[in-house]
PDB file of C-alpha atoms in Angstrom:
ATOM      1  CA  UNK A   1       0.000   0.000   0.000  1.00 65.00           C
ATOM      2  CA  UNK A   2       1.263   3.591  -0.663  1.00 87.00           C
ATOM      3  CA  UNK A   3       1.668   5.898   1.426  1.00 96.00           C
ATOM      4  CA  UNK A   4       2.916   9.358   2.440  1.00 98.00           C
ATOM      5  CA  UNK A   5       4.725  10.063   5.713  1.00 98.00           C
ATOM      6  CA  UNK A   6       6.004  13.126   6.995  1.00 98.00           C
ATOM      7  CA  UNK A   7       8.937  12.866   9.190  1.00 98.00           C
ATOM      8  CA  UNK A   8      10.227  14.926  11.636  1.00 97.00           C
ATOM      9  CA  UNK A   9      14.252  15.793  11.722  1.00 97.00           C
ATOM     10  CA  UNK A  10      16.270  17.070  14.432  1.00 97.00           C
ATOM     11  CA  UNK A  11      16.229  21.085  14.444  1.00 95.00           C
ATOM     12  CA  UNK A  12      19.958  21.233  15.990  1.00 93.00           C
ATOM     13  CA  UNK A  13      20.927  18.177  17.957  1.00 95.00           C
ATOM     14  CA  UNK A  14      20.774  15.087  15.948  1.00 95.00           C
ATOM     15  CA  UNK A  15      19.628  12.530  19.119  1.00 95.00           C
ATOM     16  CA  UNK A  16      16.397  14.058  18.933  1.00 96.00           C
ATOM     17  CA  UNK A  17      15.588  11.735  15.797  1.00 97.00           C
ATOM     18  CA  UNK A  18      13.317   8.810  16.865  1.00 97.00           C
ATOM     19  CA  UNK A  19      13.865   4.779  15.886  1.00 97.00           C
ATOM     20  CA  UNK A  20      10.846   5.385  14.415  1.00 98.00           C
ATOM     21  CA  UNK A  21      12.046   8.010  11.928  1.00 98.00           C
ATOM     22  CA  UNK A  22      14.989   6.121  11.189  1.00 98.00           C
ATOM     23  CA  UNK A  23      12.914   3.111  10.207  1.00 98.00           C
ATOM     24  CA  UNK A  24      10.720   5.406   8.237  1.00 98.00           C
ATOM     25  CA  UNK A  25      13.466   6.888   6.021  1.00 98.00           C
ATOM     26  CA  UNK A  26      15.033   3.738   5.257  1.00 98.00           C
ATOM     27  CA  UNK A  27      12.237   1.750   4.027  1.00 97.00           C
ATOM     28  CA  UNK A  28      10.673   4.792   1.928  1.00 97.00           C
ATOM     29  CA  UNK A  29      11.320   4.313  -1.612  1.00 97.00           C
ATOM     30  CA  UNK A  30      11.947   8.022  -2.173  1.00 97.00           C
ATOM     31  CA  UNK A  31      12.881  11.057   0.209  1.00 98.00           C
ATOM     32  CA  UNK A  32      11.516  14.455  -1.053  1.00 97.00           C
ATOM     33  CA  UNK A  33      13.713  17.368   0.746  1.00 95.00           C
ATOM     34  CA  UNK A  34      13.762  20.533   1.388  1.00 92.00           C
ATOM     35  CA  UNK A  35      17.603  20.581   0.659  1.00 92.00           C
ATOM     36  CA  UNK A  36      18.790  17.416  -0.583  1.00 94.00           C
ATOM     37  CA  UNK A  37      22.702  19.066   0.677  1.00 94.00           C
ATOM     38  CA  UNK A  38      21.737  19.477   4.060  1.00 93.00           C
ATOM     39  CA  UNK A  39      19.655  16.193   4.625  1.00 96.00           C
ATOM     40  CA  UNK A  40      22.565  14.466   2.607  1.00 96.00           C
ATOM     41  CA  UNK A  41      24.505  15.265   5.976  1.00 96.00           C
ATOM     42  CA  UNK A  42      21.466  13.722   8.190  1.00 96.00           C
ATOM     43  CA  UNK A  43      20.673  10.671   6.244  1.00 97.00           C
ATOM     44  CA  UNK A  44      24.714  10.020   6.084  1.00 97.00           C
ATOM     45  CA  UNK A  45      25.134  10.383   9.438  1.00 97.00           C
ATOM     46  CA  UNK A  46      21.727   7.360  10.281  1.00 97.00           C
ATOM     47  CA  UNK A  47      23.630   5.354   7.455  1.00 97.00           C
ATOM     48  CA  UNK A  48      20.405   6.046   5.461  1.00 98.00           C
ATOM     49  CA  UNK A  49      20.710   5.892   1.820  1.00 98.00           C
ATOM     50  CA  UNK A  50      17.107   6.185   0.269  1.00 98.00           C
ATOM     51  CA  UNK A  51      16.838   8.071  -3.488  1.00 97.00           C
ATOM     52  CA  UNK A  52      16.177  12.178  -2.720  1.00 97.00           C
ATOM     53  CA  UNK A  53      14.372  14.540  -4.545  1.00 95.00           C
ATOM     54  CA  UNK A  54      14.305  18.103  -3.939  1.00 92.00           C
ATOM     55  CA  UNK A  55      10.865  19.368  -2.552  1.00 91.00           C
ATOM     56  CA  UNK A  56      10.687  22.916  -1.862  1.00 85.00           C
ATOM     57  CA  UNK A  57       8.696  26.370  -1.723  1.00 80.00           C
ATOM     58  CA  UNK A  58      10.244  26.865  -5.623  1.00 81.00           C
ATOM     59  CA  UNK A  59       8.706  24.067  -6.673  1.00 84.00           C
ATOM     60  CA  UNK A  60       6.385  21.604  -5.012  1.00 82.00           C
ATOM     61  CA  UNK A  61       3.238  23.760  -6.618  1.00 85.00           C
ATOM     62  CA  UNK A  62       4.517  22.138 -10.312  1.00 87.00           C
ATOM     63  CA  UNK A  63       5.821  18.621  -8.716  1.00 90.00           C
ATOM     64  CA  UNK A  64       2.404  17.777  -6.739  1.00 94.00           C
ATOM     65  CA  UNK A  65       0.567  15.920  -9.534  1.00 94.00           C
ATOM     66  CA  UNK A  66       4.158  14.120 -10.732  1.00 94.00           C
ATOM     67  CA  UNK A  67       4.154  12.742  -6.954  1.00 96.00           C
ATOM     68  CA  UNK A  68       0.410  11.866  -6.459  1.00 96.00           C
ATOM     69  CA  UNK A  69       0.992   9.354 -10.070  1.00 96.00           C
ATOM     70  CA  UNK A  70       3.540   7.612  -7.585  1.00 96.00           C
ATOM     71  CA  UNK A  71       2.075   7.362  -4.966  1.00 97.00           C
ATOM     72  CA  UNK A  72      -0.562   5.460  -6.693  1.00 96.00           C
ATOM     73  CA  UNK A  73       1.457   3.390  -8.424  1.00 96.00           C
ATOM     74  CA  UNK A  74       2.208   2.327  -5.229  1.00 95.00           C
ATOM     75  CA  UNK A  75       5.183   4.126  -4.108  1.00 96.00           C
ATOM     76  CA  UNK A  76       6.220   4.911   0.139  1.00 97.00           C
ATOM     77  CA  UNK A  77       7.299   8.826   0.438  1.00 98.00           C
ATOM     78  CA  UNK A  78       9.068  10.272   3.511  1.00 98.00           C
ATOM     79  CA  UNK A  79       8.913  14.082   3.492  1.00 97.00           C
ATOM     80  CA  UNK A  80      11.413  15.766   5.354  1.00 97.00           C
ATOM     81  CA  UNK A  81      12.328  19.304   6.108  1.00 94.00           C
ATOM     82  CA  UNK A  82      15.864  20.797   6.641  1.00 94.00           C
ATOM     83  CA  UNK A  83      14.753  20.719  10.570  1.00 94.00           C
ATOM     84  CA  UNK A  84      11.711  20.037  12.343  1.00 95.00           C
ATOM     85  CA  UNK A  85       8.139  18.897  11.090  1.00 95.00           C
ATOM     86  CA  UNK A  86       7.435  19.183   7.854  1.00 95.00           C
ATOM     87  CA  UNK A  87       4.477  21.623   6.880  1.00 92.00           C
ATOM     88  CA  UNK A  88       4.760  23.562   9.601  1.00 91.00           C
ATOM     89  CA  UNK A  89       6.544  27.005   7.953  1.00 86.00           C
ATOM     90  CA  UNK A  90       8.251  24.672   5.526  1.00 87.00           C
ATOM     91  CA  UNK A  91       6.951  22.777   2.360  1.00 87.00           C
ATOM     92  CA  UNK A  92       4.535  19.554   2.685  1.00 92.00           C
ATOM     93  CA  UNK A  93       1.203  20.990   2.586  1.00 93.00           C
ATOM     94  CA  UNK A  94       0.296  20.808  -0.837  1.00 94.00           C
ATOM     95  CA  UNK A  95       1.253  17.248  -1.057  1.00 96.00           C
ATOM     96  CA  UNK A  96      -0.810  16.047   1.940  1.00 96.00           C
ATOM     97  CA  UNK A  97      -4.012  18.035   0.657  1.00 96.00           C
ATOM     98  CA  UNK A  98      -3.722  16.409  -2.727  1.00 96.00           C
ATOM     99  CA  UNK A  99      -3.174  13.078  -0.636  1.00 96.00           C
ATOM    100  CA  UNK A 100      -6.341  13.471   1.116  1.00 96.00           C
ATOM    101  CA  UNK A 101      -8.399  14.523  -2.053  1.00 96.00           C
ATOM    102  CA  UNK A 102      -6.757  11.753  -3.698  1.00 96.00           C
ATOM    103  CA  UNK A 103      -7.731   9.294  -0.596  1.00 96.00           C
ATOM    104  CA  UNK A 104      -3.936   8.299  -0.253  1.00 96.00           C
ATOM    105  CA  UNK A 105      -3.036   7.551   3.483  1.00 97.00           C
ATOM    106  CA  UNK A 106      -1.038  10.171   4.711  1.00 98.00           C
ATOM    107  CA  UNK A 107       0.797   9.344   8.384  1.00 98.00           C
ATOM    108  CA  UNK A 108       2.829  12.554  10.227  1.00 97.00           C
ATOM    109  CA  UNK A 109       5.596  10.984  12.212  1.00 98.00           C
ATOM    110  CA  UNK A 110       5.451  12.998  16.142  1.00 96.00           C
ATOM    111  CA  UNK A 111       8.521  14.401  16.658  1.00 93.00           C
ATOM    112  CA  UNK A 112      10.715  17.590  16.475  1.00 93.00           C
ATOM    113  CA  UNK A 113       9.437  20.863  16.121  1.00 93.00           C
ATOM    114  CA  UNK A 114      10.761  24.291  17.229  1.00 94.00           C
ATOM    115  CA  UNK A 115       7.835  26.592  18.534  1.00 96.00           C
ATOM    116  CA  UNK A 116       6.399  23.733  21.091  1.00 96.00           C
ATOM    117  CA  UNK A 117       9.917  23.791  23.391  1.00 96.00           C
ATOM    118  CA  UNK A 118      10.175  27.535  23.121  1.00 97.00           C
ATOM    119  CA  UNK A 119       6.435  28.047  24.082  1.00 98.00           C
ATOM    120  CA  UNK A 120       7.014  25.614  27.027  1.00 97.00           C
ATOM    121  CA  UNK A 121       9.912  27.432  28.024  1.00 96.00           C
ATOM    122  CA  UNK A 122       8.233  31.009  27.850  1.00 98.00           C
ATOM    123  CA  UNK A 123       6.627  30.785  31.261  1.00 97.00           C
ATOM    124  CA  UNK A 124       3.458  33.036  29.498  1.00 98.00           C
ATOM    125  CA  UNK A 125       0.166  30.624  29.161  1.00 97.00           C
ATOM    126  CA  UNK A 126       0.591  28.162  27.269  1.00 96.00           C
ATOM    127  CA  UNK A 127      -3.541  26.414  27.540  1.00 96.00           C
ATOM    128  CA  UNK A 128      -4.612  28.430  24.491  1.00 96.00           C
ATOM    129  CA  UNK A 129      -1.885  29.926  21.948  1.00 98.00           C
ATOM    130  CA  UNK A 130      -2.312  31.116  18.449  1.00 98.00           C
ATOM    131  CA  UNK A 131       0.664  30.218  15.670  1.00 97.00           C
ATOM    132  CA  UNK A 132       1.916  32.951  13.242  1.00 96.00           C
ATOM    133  CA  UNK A 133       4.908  31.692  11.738  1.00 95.00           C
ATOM    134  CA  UNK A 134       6.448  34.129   9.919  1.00 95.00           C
ATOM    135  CA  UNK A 135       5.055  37.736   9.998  1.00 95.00           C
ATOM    136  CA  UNK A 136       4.404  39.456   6.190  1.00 92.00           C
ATOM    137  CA  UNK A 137       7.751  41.183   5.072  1.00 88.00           C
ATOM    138  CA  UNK A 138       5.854  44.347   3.655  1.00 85.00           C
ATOM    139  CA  UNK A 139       2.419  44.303   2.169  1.00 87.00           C
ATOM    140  CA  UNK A 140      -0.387  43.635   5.480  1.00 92.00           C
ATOM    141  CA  UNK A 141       2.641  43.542   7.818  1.00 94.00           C
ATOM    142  CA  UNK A 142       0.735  46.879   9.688  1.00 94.00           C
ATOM    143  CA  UNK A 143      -2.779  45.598   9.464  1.00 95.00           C
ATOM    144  CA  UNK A 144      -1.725  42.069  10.871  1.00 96.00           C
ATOM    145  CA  UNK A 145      -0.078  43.577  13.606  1.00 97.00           C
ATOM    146  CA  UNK A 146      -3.363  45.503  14.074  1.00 96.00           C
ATOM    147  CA  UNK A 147      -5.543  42.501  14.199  1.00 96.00           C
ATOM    148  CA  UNK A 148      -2.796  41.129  16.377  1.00 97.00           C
ATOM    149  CA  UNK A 149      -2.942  43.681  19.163  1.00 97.00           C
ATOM    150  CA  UNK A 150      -6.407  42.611  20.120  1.00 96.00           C
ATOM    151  CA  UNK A 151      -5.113  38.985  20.469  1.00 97.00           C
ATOM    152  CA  UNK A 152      -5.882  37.370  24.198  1.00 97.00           C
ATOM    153  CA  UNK A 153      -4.219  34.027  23.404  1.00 98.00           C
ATOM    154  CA  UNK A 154      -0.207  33.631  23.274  1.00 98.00           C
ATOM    155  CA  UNK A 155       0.903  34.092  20.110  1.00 98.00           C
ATOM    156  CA  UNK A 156       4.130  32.658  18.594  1.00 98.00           C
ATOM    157  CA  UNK A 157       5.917  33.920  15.744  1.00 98.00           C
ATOM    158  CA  UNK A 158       9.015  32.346  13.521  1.00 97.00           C
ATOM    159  CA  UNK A 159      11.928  34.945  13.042  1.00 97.00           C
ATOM    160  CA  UNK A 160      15.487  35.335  11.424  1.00 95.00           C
ATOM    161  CA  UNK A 161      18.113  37.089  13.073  1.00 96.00           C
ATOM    162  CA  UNK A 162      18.581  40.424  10.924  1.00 95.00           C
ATOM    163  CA  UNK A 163      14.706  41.034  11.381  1.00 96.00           C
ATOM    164  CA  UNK A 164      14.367  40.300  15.065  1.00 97.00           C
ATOM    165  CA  UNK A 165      15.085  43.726  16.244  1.00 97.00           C
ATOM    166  CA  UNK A 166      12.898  45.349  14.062  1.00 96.00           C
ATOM    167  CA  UNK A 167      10.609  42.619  15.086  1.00 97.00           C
ATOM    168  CA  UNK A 168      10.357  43.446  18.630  1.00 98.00           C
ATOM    169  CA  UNK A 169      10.591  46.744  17.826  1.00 97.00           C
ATOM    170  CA  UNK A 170       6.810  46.661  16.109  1.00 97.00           C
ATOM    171  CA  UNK A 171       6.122  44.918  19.390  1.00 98.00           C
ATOM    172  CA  UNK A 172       6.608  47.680  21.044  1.00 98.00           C
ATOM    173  CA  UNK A 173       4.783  50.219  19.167  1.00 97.00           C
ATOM    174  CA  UNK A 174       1.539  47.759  18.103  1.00 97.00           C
ATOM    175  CA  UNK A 175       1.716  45.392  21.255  1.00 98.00           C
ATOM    176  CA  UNK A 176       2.705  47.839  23.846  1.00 97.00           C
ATOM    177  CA  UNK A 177       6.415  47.948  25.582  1.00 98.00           C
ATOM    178  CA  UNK A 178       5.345  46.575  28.796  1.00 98.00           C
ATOM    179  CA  UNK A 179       3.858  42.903  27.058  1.00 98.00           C
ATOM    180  CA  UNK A 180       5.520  40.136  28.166  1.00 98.00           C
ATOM    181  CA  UNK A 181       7.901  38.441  25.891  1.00 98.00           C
ATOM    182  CA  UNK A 182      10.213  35.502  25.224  1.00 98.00           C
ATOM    183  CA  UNK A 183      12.918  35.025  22.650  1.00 98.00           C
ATOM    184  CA  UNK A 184      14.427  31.084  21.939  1.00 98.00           C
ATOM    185  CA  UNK A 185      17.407  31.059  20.237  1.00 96.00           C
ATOM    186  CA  UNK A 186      19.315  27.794  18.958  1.00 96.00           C
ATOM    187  CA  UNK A 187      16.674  25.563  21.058  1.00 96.00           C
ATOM    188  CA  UNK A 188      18.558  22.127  21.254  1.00 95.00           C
ATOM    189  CA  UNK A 189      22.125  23.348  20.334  1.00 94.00           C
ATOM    190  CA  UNK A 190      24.782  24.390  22.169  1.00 92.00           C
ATOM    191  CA  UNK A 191      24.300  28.450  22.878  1.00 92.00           C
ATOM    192  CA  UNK A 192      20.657  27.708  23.176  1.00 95.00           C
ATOM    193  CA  UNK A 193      19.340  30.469  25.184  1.00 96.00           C
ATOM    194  CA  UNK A 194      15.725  32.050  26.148  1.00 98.00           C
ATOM    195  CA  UNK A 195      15.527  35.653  26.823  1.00 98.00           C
ATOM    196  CA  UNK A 196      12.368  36.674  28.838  1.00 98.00           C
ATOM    197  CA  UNK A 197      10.966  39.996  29.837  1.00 98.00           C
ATOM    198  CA  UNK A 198       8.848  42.953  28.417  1.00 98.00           C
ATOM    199  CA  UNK A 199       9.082  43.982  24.885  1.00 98.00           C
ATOM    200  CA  UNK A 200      11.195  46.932  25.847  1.00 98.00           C
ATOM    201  CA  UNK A 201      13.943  45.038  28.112  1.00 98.00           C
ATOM    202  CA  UNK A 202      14.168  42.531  25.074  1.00 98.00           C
ATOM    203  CA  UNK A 203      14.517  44.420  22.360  1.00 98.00           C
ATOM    204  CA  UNK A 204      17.258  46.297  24.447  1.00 98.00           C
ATOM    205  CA  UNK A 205      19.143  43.087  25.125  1.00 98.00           C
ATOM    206  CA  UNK A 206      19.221  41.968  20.920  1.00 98.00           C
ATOM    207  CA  UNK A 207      19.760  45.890  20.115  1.00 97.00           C
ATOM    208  CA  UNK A 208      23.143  45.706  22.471  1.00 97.00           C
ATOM    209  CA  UNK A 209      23.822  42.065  21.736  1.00 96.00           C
ATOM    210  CA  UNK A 210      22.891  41.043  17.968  1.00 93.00           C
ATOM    211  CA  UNK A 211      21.350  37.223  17.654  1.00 94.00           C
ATOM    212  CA  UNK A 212      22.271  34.136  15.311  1.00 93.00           C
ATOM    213  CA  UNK A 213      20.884  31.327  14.809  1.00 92.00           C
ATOM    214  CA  UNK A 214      17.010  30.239  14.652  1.00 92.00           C
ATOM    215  CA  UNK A 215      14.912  32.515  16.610  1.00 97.00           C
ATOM    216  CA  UNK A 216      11.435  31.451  18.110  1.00 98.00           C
ATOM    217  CA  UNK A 217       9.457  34.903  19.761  1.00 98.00           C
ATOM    218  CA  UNK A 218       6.817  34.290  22.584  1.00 98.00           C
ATOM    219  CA  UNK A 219       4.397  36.986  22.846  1.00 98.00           C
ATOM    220  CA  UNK A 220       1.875  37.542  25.444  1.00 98.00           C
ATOM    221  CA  UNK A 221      -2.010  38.000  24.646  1.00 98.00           C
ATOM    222  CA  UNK A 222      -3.500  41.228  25.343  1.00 97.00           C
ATOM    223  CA  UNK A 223      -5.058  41.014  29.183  1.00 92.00           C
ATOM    224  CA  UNK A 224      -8.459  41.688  29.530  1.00 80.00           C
TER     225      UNK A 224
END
């Protein structure tokens, strides 16, 4: 029978794979990636040594209907991500829609993902949260943040390093500089480190001390 699974990979250190995963990724009979050179270095390293395909952003609109043939003809595909789950910021959901309207068995691997440690390890309420991914670069950036500032749940956002100031910055004017927030940078490698405090104090701290790595921001609701 074919199927599609999605399988989460480590998003720093690589002993956060599960057996499972392994297993997955080895019996597949193809691997689509996000970057077939960085999960070359993964699936080298588990002694893995399934066919790749690139499966990105760029392309996975024009490669969906190429993969669904396949996976009728009876094919296994693992999707993988350069870190974490797949589909979640990342490419995948295209391919699992047209699975479902195709009635092709689609099975998401648990594992890895970045936002769910850095929530956890945020401290701000964590029973009802609301995730944003990656804000809009330009065009609706000011009306989301808008829509935003009347949000009650936590909200957590996916950021890169060079826009994180800036970032927090909007925080401060949409949000408020007294609302509670929580930077994760690294999470699982080795300068992993949480910053925690009010928009203001934070954006201080990455305005004298510029970040690297992958950042995860925390963001209180509004209180009622």
């Amino acid at each position: 029978m074919s199927k599609l699974y999605l399988v989460p990979t480590p998003i720093g250190n690589l002993k956060d794979i599960t057996f499972r995963a392994i297993e997955v990724l080895k019996e597949a009979d193809l691997i689509l990636a996000e970057d077939t050179r960085t999960s070359g270095k993964l699936l080298k390293h588990f002694e893995i040594t399934t066919q790749m395909q690139s499966h990105h952003m760029h392309n996975e609109h024009k490669t969906v209907n190429h993969l669904i043939e396949k996976l009728k003809a009876g094919l296994t595909i693992a999707v993988i991500s350069d870190a974490g789950t797949p589909a979640i910021s990342d490419p995948g959901f295209l391919l699992v829609r047209a699975c479902v309207e195709n009635n092709i068995e689609v099975d998401c691997l648990p594992g890895a993902t970045a936002f769910v440690p850095a929530l956890v390890n945020s401290g701000l309420p964590n029973d009802k949260f609301v995730f944003e991914g990656f804000l809009p670069v330009k065009k609706g950036r000011q009306t989301r943040f808008l829509l935003l500032a009347e949000e009650t749940r936590t909200m957590i956002f996916y950021e890169s390093p060079h826009k994180l100031v800036k970032t927090l910055g909007h925080f401060c004017e949409y949000f408020g500089e007294d609302r509670p927030v929580s930077v994760s940078r690294e999470i699982t490698k080795l300068y992993e480190e949480t910053i925690r405090g009010t928009a203001k104090k934070v954006l201080e701290h990455y305005t004298n001390k510029p970040p690297k790595g992958e950042i995860v921001i925390i963001v209180g609701g509004k209180q009622k």
